[in-house]
Amino acid sequence: MNPVDRQLARKATAEAVGTALLVTVVVGSGIFAQRLSPGDGGLQLLENSIATGAGLIALILAFGAVSGAHFNPVVSLADRVLGGVTTRELAAYVPAQVIGGCAGAVIANLMFDLPAVTISTHARSSGGLWMGEVVATFGLLTVI
């Protein structure tokens, strides 16, 4: 493996592992918050938010120097548009992030003795949810 390929593999691996860990923190802290504070949605949100913020900071510090700590295909795409990564790097990052995200969700479920994968019966699509995703992604772009 030539040095360029090795470097790209290192960056894609950092994106996969970082994304997996971030999703594990987000999903796992959500599950834990539900168990820790049943019936108190506000406290659950606070617990989940604090854990997510702390986890994101730690992961950015750990992986930022390796890959830029994108952990999100939209962040990688924005970095490509701004010239921070090449098309080749983008093509390696996005699948790594998707695979890492899926793995992180499975890991979080297994950590809490839940089935690895379940099909949701709750519809999660509304203007407010999409707006929240846009705001969260903008925040991630700003932080990273």
GROMACS .gro file of C-alpha atoms in nm:
model
  144
    1MET     CA    1   0.000   0.000   0.000
    2ASN     CA    2   0.150   0.331  -0.103
    3PRO     CA    3   0.176   0.617   0.150
    4VAL     CA    4  -0.115   0.813  -0.004
    5ASP     CA    5  -0.350   0.513   0.020
    6ARG     CA    6  -0.233   0.443   0.376
    7GLN     CA    7  -0.302   0.803   0.477
    8LEU     CA    8  -0.650   0.793   0.321
    9ALA     CA    9  -0.726   0.462   0.495
   10ARG     CA   10  -0.614   0.616   0.824
   11LYS     CA   11  -0.843   0.917   0.773
   12ALA     CA   12  -1.143   0.704   0.671
   13THR     CA   13  -1.087   0.476   0.969
   14ALA     CA   14  -1.078   0.778   1.200
   15GLU     CA   15  -1.409   0.896   1.051
   16ALA     CA   16  -1.567   0.551   1.092
   17VAL     CA   17  -1.450   0.507   1.451
   18GLY     CA   18  -1.526   0.867   1.549
   19THR     CA   19  -1.875   0.852   1.399
   20ALA     CA   20  -1.942   0.517   1.567
   21LEU     CA   21  -1.835   0.656   1.903
   22LEU     CA   22  -2.040   0.974   1.858
   23VAL     CA   23  -2.355   0.781   1.768
   24THR     CA   24  -2.291   0.544   2.059
   25VAL     CA   25  -2.272   0.844   2.294
   26VAL     CA   26  -2.586   1.008   2.152
   27VAL     CA   27  -2.800   0.694   2.143
   28GLY     CA   28  -2.656   0.545   2.461
   29SER     CA   29  -2.702   0.862   2.664
   30GLY     CA   30  -3.059   0.885   2.537
   31ILE     CA   31  -3.134   0.531   2.649
   32PHE     CA   32  -2.961   0.589   2.981
   33ALA     CA   33  -3.145   0.918   3.039
   34GLN     CA   34  -3.479   0.744   2.983
   35ARG     CA   35  -3.386   0.484   3.242
   36LEU     CA   36  -3.231   0.732   3.486
   37SER     CA   37  -3.516   0.984   3.478
   38PRO     CA   38  -3.834   0.809   3.365
   39GLY     CA   39  -4.124   1.044   3.306
   40ASP     CA   40  -3.914   1.362   3.312
   41GLY     CA   41  -3.855   1.456   2.949
   42GLY     CA   42  -3.684   1.784   3.033
   43LEU     CA   43  -3.427   1.620   3.256
   44GLN     CA   44  -3.374   1.344   2.999
   45LEU     CA   45  -3.301   1.607   2.734
   46LEU     CA   46  -3.055   1.784   2.964
   47GLU     CA   47  -2.875   1.459   3.048
   48ASN     CA   48  -2.856   1.359   2.682
   49SER     CA   49  -2.739   1.704   2.572
   50ILE     CA   50  -2.460   1.728   2.830
   51ALA     CA   51  -2.331   1.380   2.745
   52THR     CA   52  -2.351   1.450   2.372
   53GLY     CA   53  -2.168   1.782   2.401
   54ALA     CA   54  -1.892   1.637   2.616
   55GLY     CA   55  -1.857   1.337   2.387
   56LEU     CA   56  -1.841   1.555   2.077
   57ILE     CA   57  -1.570   1.775   2.226
   58ALA     CA   58  -1.363   1.472   2.328
   59LEU     CA   59  -1.399   1.312   1.984
   60ILE     CA   60  -1.311   1.631   1.798
   61LEU     CA   61  -0.997   1.663   2.010
   62ALA     CA   62  -0.911   1.296   1.956
   63PHE     CA   63  -0.974   1.272   1.580
   64GLY     CA   64  -0.957   1.628   1.453
   65ALA     CA   65  -0.587   1.615   1.372
   66VAL     CA   66  -0.628   1.287   1.182
   67SER     CA   67  -0.931   1.345   0.961
   68GLY     CA   68  -1.087   1.677   1.053
   69ALA     CA   69  -1.343   1.502   1.278
   70HIS     CA   70  -1.634   1.549   1.039
   71PHE     CA   71  -1.848   1.256   1.167
   72ASN     CA   72  -2.127   1.360   0.929
   73PRO     CA   73  -2.153   1.336   0.548
   74VAL     CA   74  -2.293   1.690   0.527
   75VAL     CA   75  -1.988   1.825   0.709
   76SER     CA   76  -1.760   1.633   0.472
   77LEU     CA   77  -1.953   1.761   0.171
   78ALA     CA   78  -1.927   2.119   0.298
   79ASP     CA   79  -1.553   2.072   0.350
   80ARG     CA   80  -1.526   1.944  -0.008
   81VAL     CA   81  -1.714   2.247  -0.142
   82LEU     CA   82  -1.478   2.472   0.055
   83GLY     CA   83  -1.170   2.284  -0.070
   84GLY     CA   84  -1.071   2.126   0.261
   85VAL     CA   85  -1.089   1.767   0.135
   86THR     CA   86  -1.051   1.611  -0.207
   87THR     CA   87  -1.322   1.428  -0.397
   88ARG     CA   88  -1.131   1.107  -0.328
   89GLU     CA   89  -1.131   1.175   0.046
   90LEU     CA   90  -1.503   1.258   0.035
   91ALA     CA   91  -1.571   0.928  -0.143
   92ALA     CA   92  -1.389   0.747   0.140
   93TYR     CA   93  -1.534   0.949   0.428
   94VAL     CA   94  -1.906   0.918   0.348
   95PRO     CA   95  -1.929   0.536   0.344
   96ALA     CA   96  -1.705   0.523   0.653
   97GLN     CA   97  -1.937   0.764   0.835
   98VAL     CA   98  -2.253   0.574   0.736
   99ILE     CA   99  -2.104   0.240   0.842
  100GLY     CA  100  -1.970   0.395   1.164
  101GLY     CA  101  -2.308   0.550   1.244
  102CYS     CA  102  -2.490   0.220   1.197
  103ALA     CA  103  -2.231   0.038   1.406
  104GLY     CA  104  -2.257   0.300   1.681
  105ALA     CA  105  -2.635   0.259   1.706
  106VAL     CA  106  -2.603  -0.120   1.726
  107ILE     CA  107  -2.331  -0.092   1.992
  108ALA     CA  108  -2.542   0.145   2.204
  109ASN     CA  109  -2.841  -0.088   2.185
  110LEU     CA  110  -2.632  -0.389   2.284
  111MET     CA  111  -2.474  -0.197   2.573
  112PHE     CA  112  -2.820  -0.161   2.724
  113ASP     CA  113  -2.935  -0.519   2.656
  114LEU     CA  114  -3.168  -0.412   2.375
  115PRO     CA  115  -3.204  -0.588   2.041
  116ALA     CA  116  -2.921  -0.482   1.810
  117VAL     CA  117  -3.167  -0.351   1.550
  118THR     CA  118  -3.535  -0.270   1.583
  119ILE     CA  119  -3.779  -0.119   1.338
  120SER     CA  120  -3.938   0.200   1.466
  121THR     CA  121  -4.315   0.224   1.470
  122HIS     CA  122  -4.305   0.595   1.554
  123ALA     CA  123  -4.318   0.835   1.258
  124ARG     CA  124  -4.040   1.092   1.292
  125SER     CA  125  -4.097   1.344   1.018
  126SER     CA  126  -4.219   1.697   1.060
  127GLY     CA  127  -4.113   2.047   0.974
  128GLY     CA  128  -3.984   2.099   1.327
  129LEU     CA  129  -3.772   1.785   1.321
  130TRP     CA  130  -3.621   1.876   0.985
  131MET     CA  131  -3.550   2.228   1.110
  132GLY     CA  132  -3.382   2.076   1.416
  133GLU     CA  133  -3.163   1.863   1.189
  134VAL     CA  134  -3.064   2.169   0.986
  135VAL     CA  135  -2.979   2.367   1.301
  136ALA     CA  136  -2.785   2.074   1.453
  137THR     CA  137  -2.588   2.021   1.131
  138PHE     CA  138  -2.512   2.394   1.109
  139GLY     CA  139  -2.393   2.381   1.469
  140LEU     CA  140  -2.170   2.085   1.392
  141LEU     CA  141  -2.029   2.267   1.088
  142THR     CA  142  -1.957   2.570   1.303
  143VAL     CA  143  -1.789   2.371   1.579
  144ILE     CA  144  -1.576   2.161   1.348
   0.00000   0.00000   0.00000
